[in-house]
Amino acid sequence: QYYENALDMATAGLAADSSSARAHLAMAVAQGRAALNAGTRERIERSRAVKRHAERAIAIDSTLDGAYHTRGRWHREVDDLGFFQRAIVKTVYGGLPESSLDQAVHDFQRAIELDDRIFHHLELAKTYLQMDRPDAARRELQTVLDMEPREPFDPRYQEEARRLLDDLD
């Protein structure tokens, strides 16, 4: 129900001002969250919407760190689909836009440049892990642990970083 409420609020935000980067970012995030509980076809459609709205937010306001973060997550998650899953998605649902782990790294680095936040570093570390770049991941995870928490979920992100770092050692 929370995800549906988020979608309703994002839809209202876009209806009120479709030129708002934050409204597009809100829609991208809401679509991504709603996709978590969706069937395959709906998940594919929501995934396309995540990318479309994140890119629109960036086009409107290139200083919105959350839009880069969201697009980076999209690239990493889509890139994580295996060959078989990609083939099914392409055959049955027409495929997804191209994804790239290098683009995910670029997006997370840009988000960090705009606002040096713990969760940007954590997601960059996860991307490096997916790329089998443990030294780069280790540096980002250590950065997460060295940063002072400033947002409500930061302690949870730091716990996750500690677990990932322990798994690397």
PDB file of C-alpha atoms in Angstrom:
ATOM      1  CA  GLN A   1       0.000   0.000   0.000  1.00  0.00           C
ATOM      2  CA  TYR A   2       2.892   2.386   0.714  1.00  0.00           C
ATOM      3  CA  TYR A   3       4.216   1.891  -2.807  1.00  0.00           C
ATOM      4  CA  GLU A   4       0.784   2.559  -4.299  1.00  0.00           C
ATOM      5  CA  ASN A   5       0.511   5.723  -2.207  1.00  0.00           C
ATOM      6  CA  ALA A   6       3.956   6.791  -3.418  1.00  0.00           C
ATOM      7  CA  LEU A   7       2.871   6.231  -7.024  1.00  0.00           C
ATOM      8  CA  ASP A   8      -0.284   8.280  -6.442  1.00  0.00           C
ATOM      9  CA  MET A   9       1.720  11.137  -4.924  1.00  0.00           C
ATOM     10  CA  ALA A  10       4.311  11.039  -7.730  1.00  0.00           C
ATOM     11  CA  THR A  11       1.535  11.051 -10.323  1.00  0.00           C
ATOM     12  CA  ALA A  12      -0.035  14.058  -8.613  1.00  0.00           C
ATOM     13  CA  GLY A  13       3.337  15.802  -8.544  1.00  0.00           C
ATOM     14  CA  LEU A  14       3.835  15.280 -12.268  1.00  0.00           C
ATOM     15  CA  ALA A  15       0.269  16.409 -12.972  1.00  0.00           C
ATOM     16  CA  ALA A  16       0.923  19.590 -10.999  1.00  0.00           C
ATOM     17  CA  ASP A  17       4.273  20.316 -12.708  1.00  0.00           C
ATOM     18  CA  SER A  18       5.591  17.987 -15.393  1.00  0.00           C
ATOM     19  CA  SER A  19       8.681  20.180 -15.751  1.00  0.00           C
ATOM     20  CA  SER A  20       9.794  19.478 -12.174  1.00  0.00           C
ATOM     21  CA  ALA A  21      12.956  17.386 -11.904  1.00  0.00           C
ATOM     22  CA  ARG A  22      11.972  16.373  -8.379  1.00  0.00           C
ATOM     23  CA  ALA A  23       8.563  15.165  -9.568  1.00  0.00           C
ATOM     24  CA  HIS A  24      10.259  12.986 -12.198  1.00  0.00           C
ATOM     25  CA  LEU A  25      12.704  11.694  -9.589  1.00  0.00           C
ATOM     26  CA  ALA A  26       9.815  10.889  -7.244  1.00  0.00           C
ATOM     27  CA  MET A  27       8.124   8.947 -10.046  1.00  0.00           C
ATOM     28  CA  ALA A  28      11.340   7.054 -10.863  1.00  0.00           C
ATOM     29  CA  VAL A  29      11.780   6.023  -7.229  1.00  0.00           C
ATOM     30  CA  ALA A  30       8.093   5.143  -6.782  1.00  0.00           C
ATOM     31  CA  GLN A  31       8.123   3.030  -9.953  1.00  0.00           C
ATOM     32  CA  GLY A  32      11.250   1.231  -8.762  1.00  0.00           C
ATOM     33  CA  ARG A  33       9.745   0.439  -5.385  1.00  0.00           C
ATOM     34  CA  ALA A  34       6.462  -0.713  -6.919  1.00  0.00           C
ATOM     35  CA  ALA A  35       8.401  -3.014  -9.253  1.00  0.00           C
ATOM     36  CA  LEU A  36       9.661  -4.979  -6.251  1.00  0.00           C
ATOM     37  CA  ASN A  37       6.213  -6.493  -5.705  1.00  0.00           C
ATOM     38  CA  ALA A  38       5.187  -6.803  -9.349  1.00  0.00           C
ATOM     39  CA  GLY A  39       4.916  -9.652 -11.802  1.00  0.00           C
ATOM     40  CA  THR A  40       7.358  -9.921 -14.682  1.00  0.00           C
ATOM     41  CA  ARG A  41       5.481  -7.868 -17.279  1.00  0.00           C
ATOM     42  CA  GLU A  42       4.706  -5.086 -14.803  1.00  0.00           C
ATOM     43  CA  ARG A  43       8.275  -5.165 -13.494  1.00  0.00           C
ATOM     44  CA  ILE A  44       9.599  -4.647 -17.034  1.00  0.00           C
ATOM     45  CA  GLU A  45       7.241  -1.716 -17.647  1.00  0.00           C
ATOM     46  CA  ARG A  46       8.116  -0.139 -14.308  1.00  0.00           C
ATOM     47  CA  SER A  47      11.814  -0.611 -15.030  1.00  0.00           C
ATOM     48  CA  ARG A  48      11.447   1.305 -18.282  1.00  0.00           C
ATOM     49  CA  ALA A  49       9.619   4.053 -16.377  1.00  0.00           C
ATOM     50  CA  VAL A  50      12.399   4.260 -13.772  1.00  0.00           C
ATOM     51  CA  LYS A  51      15.011   4.922 -16.432  1.00  0.00           C
ATOM     52  CA  ARG A  52      12.806   7.319 -18.398  1.00  0.00           C
ATOM     53  CA  HIS A  53      11.919   9.446 -15.360  1.00  0.00           C
ATOM     54  CA  ALA A  54      15.462   9.434 -13.919  1.00  0.00           C
ATOM     55  CA  GLU A  55      16.818  10.618 -17.259  1.00  0.00           C
ATOM     56  CA  ARG A  56      14.119  13.272 -17.545  1.00  0.00           C
ATOM     57  CA  ALA A  57      14.995  14.517 -14.045  1.00  0.00           C
ATOM     58  CA  ILE A  58      18.670  14.773 -15.047  1.00  0.00           C
ATOM     59  CA  ALA A  59      17.767  16.588 -18.262  1.00  0.00           C
ATOM     60  CA  ILE A  60      15.761  19.145 -16.284  1.00  0.00           C
ATOM     61  CA  ASP A  61      18.205  19.531 -13.368  1.00  0.00           C
ATOM     62  CA  SER A  62      21.692  18.127 -13.838  1.00  0.00           C
ATOM     63  CA  THR A  63      22.532  18.885 -10.181  1.00  0.00           C
ATOM     64  CA  LEU A  64      20.004  16.462  -8.672  1.00  0.00           C
ATOM     65  CA  ASP A  65      22.161  13.791  -7.024  1.00  0.00           C
ATOM     66  CA  GLY A  66      19.237  11.447  -6.417  1.00  0.00           C
ATOM     67  CA  ALA A  67      18.478  11.221 -10.124  1.00  0.00           C
ATOM     68  CA  TYR A  68      22.017  10.027 -10.865  1.00  0.00           C
ATOM     69  CA  HIS A  69      21.797   7.592  -7.950  1.00  0.00           C
ATOM     70  CA  THR A  70      18.515   6.194  -9.249  1.00  0.00           C
ATOM     71  CA  ARG A  71      19.813   5.825 -12.785  1.00  0.00           C
ATOM     72  CA  GLY A  72      22.971   4.181 -11.461  1.00  0.00           C
ATOM     73  CA  ARG A  73      20.898   1.647  -9.536  1.00  0.00           C
ATOM     74  CA  TRP A  74      18.836   1.003 -12.673  1.00  0.00           C
ATOM     75  CA  HIS A  75      21.961   0.299 -14.725  1.00  0.00           C
ATOM     76  CA  ARG A  76      23.344  -2.067 -12.080  1.00  0.00           C
ATOM     77  CA  GLU A  77      20.099  -3.957 -11.541  1.00  0.00           C
ATOM     78  CA  VAL A  78      19.388  -4.415 -15.249  1.00  0.00           C
ATOM     79  CA  ASP A  79      22.983  -5.410 -15.934  1.00  0.00           C
ATOM     80  CA  ASP A  80      22.621  -8.096 -13.265  1.00  0.00           C
ATOM     81  CA  LEU A  81      20.064  -9.979 -15.356  1.00  0.00           C
ATOM     82  CA  GLY A  82      21.566 -13.182 -16.665  1.00  0.00           C
ATOM     83  CA  PHE A  83      21.723 -14.138 -20.333  1.00  0.00           C
ATOM     84  CA  PHE A  84      18.683 -16.406 -20.054  1.00  0.00           C
ATOM     85  CA  GLN A  85      16.597 -13.751 -18.304  1.00  0.00           C
ATOM     86  CA  ARG A  86      17.595 -11.140 -20.877  1.00  0.00           C
ATOM     87  CA  ALA A  87      16.635 -13.479 -23.717  1.00  0.00           C
ATOM     88  CA  ILE A  88      13.201 -14.070 -22.201  1.00  0.00           C
ATOM     89  CA  VAL A  89      12.644 -10.366 -21.558  1.00  0.00           C
ATOM     90  CA  LYS A  90      13.662  -9.552 -25.123  1.00  0.00           C
ATOM     91  CA  THR A  91      11.584 -12.306 -26.711  1.00  0.00           C
ATOM     92  CA  VAL A  92       8.447 -11.958 -24.627  1.00  0.00           C
ATOM     93  CA  TYR A  93       8.463  -8.294 -23.570  1.00  0.00           C
ATOM     94  CA  GLY A  94      10.493  -6.517 -26.235  1.00  0.00           C
ATOM     95  CA  GLY A  95      13.597  -6.099 -24.087  1.00  0.00           C
ATOM     96  CA  LEU A  96      14.911  -3.294 -21.936  1.00  0.00           C
ATOM     97  CA  PRO A  97      17.120  -0.340 -22.781  1.00  0.00           C
ATOM     98  CA  GLU A  98      20.853  -1.081 -22.757  1.00  0.00           C
ATOM     99  CA  SER A  99      22.529  -1.066 -19.369  1.00  0.00           C
ATOM    100  CA  SER A 100      26.143  -0.677 -18.355  1.00  0.00           C
ATOM    101  CA  LEU A 101      28.046  -1.130 -15.125  1.00  0.00           C
ATOM    102  CA  ASP A 102      30.478   1.532 -16.297  1.00  0.00           C
ATOM    103  CA  GLN A 103      27.549   3.945 -16.610  1.00  0.00           C
ATOM    104  CA  ALA A 104      26.400   2.935 -13.130  1.00  0.00           C
ATOM    105  CA  VAL A 105      29.859   3.799 -11.756  1.00  0.00           C
ATOM    106  CA  HIS A 106      29.791   7.133 -13.574  1.00  0.00           C
ATOM    107  CA  ASP A 107      26.321   7.919 -12.211  1.00  0.00           C
ATOM    108  CA  PHE A 108      27.243   7.079  -8.607  1.00  0.00           C
ATOM    109  CA  GLN A 109      30.452   9.109  -8.893  1.00  0.00           C
ATOM    110  CA  ARG A 110      28.446  12.056 -10.225  1.00  0.00           C
ATOM    111  CA  ALA A 111      25.963  11.714  -7.357  1.00  0.00           C
ATOM    112  CA  ILE A 112      28.892  11.776  -4.900  1.00  0.00           C
ATOM    113  CA  GLU A 113      30.309  14.896  -6.561  1.00  0.00           C
ATOM    114  CA  LEU A 114      26.946  16.608  -6.146  1.00  0.00           C
ATOM    115  CA  ASP A 115      26.302  15.466  -2.561  1.00  0.00           C
ATOM    116  CA  ASP A 116      28.759  13.263  -0.681  1.00  0.00           C
ATOM    117  CA  ARG A 117      26.268  10.900   0.964  1.00  0.00           C
ATOM    118  CA  ILE A 118      26.759   7.519   2.575  1.00  0.00           C
ATOM    119  CA  PHE A 119      24.257   5.688   0.411  1.00  0.00           C
ATOM    120  CA  HIS A 120      25.897   6.900  -2.810  1.00  0.00           C
ATOM    121  CA  HIS A 121      29.205   5.373  -1.677  1.00  0.00           C
ATOM    122  CA  LEU A 122      27.502   2.142  -0.586  1.00  0.00           C
ATOM    123  CA  GLU A 123      25.805   1.666  -3.950  1.00  0.00           C
ATOM    124  CA  LEU A 124      29.051   2.464  -5.761  1.00  0.00           C
ATOM    125  CA  ALA A 125      30.761  -0.210  -3.655  1.00  0.00           C
ATOM    126  CA  LYS A 126      28.069  -2.744  -4.572  1.00  0.00           C
ATOM    127  CA  THR A 127      28.593  -1.878  -8.227  1.00  0.00           C
ATOM    128  CA  TYR A 128      32.334  -2.442  -7.908  1.00  0.00           C
ATOM    129  CA  LEU A 129      31.603  -5.801  -6.255  1.00  0.00           C
ATOM    130  CA  GLN A 130      29.384  -6.765  -9.180  1.00  0.00           C
ATOM    131  CA  MET A 131      32.230  -5.770 -11.518  1.00  0.00           C
ATOM    132  CA  ASP A 132      34.641  -7.986  -9.526  1.00  0.00           C
ATOM    133  CA  ARG A 133      36.697  -4.968  -8.457  1.00  0.00           C
ATOM    134  CA  PRO A 134      37.208  -5.774  -4.758  1.00  0.00           C
ATOM    135  CA  ASP A 135      39.882  -3.136  -4.075  1.00  0.00           C
ATOM    136  CA  ALA A 136      37.678  -0.326  -5.375  1.00  0.00           C
ATOM    137  CA  ALA A 137      34.718  -1.750  -3.428  1.00  0.00           C
ATOM    138  CA  ARG A 138      36.812  -1.974  -0.280  1.00  0.00           C
ATOM    139  CA  ARG A 139      37.788   1.726  -0.590  1.00  0.00           C
ATOM    140  CA  GLU A 140      34.145   2.786  -0.953  1.00  0.00           C
ATOM    141  CA  LEU A 141      32.991   0.582   1.924  1.00  0.00           C
ATOM    142  CA  GLN A 142      35.687   2.040   4.151  1.00  0.00           C
ATOM    143  CA  THR A 143      34.550   5.516   3.133  1.00  0.00           C
ATOM    144  CA  VAL A 144      31.013   4.610   4.215  1.00  0.00           C
ATOM    145  CA  LEU A 145      32.318   3.502   7.611  1.00  0.00           C
ATOM    146  CA  ASP A 146      34.474   6.618   8.033  1.00  0.00           C
ATOM    147  CA  MET A 147      31.668   9.068   7.252  1.00  0.00           C
ATOM    148  CA  GLU A 148      29.625  10.717   9.973  1.00  0.00           C
ATOM    149  CA  PRO A 149      25.965   9.612   9.803  1.00  0.00           C
ATOM    150  CA  ARG A 150      23.689  12.510   8.881  1.00  0.00           C
ATOM    151  CA  GLU A 151      20.523  10.843   7.612  1.00  0.00           C
ATOM    152  CA  PRO A 152      18.129   8.436   9.373  1.00  0.00           C
ATOM    153  CA  PHE A 153      19.153   5.297   7.443  1.00  0.00           C
ATOM    154  CA  ASP A 154      22.898   5.989   7.517  1.00  0.00           C
ATOM    155  CA  PRO A 155      23.590   3.684  10.514  1.00  0.00           C
ATOM    156  CA  ARG A 156      21.822   0.846   8.681  1.00  0.00           C
ATOM    157  CA  TYR A 157      23.868   1.543   5.544  1.00  0.00           C
ATOM    158  CA  GLN A 158      27.023   1.505   7.641  1.00  0.00           C
ATOM    159  CA  GLU A 159      26.067  -1.883   9.110  1.00  0.00           C
ATOM    160  CA  GLU A 160      25.577  -3.216   5.592  1.00  0.00           C
ATOM    161  CA  ALA A 161      28.955  -1.777   4.563  1.00  0.00           C
ATOM    162  CA  ARG A 162      30.600  -3.479   7.557  1.00  0.00           C
ATOM    163  CA  ARG A 163      29.073  -6.851   6.570  1.00  0.00           C
ATOM    164  CA  LEU A 164      30.171  -6.463   2.944  1.00  0.00           C
ATOM    165  CA  LEU A 165      33.665  -5.455   4.008  1.00  0.00           C
ATOM    166  CA  ASP A 166      33.896  -8.429   6.390  1.00  0.00           C
ATOM    167  CA  ASP A 167      32.841 -10.706   3.531  1.00  0.00           C
ATOM    168  CA  LEU A 168      35.695  -9.330   1.408  1.00  0.00           C
ATOM    169  CA  ASP A 169      38.306 -10.104   4.057  1.00  0.00           C
TER     170      ASP A 169
END
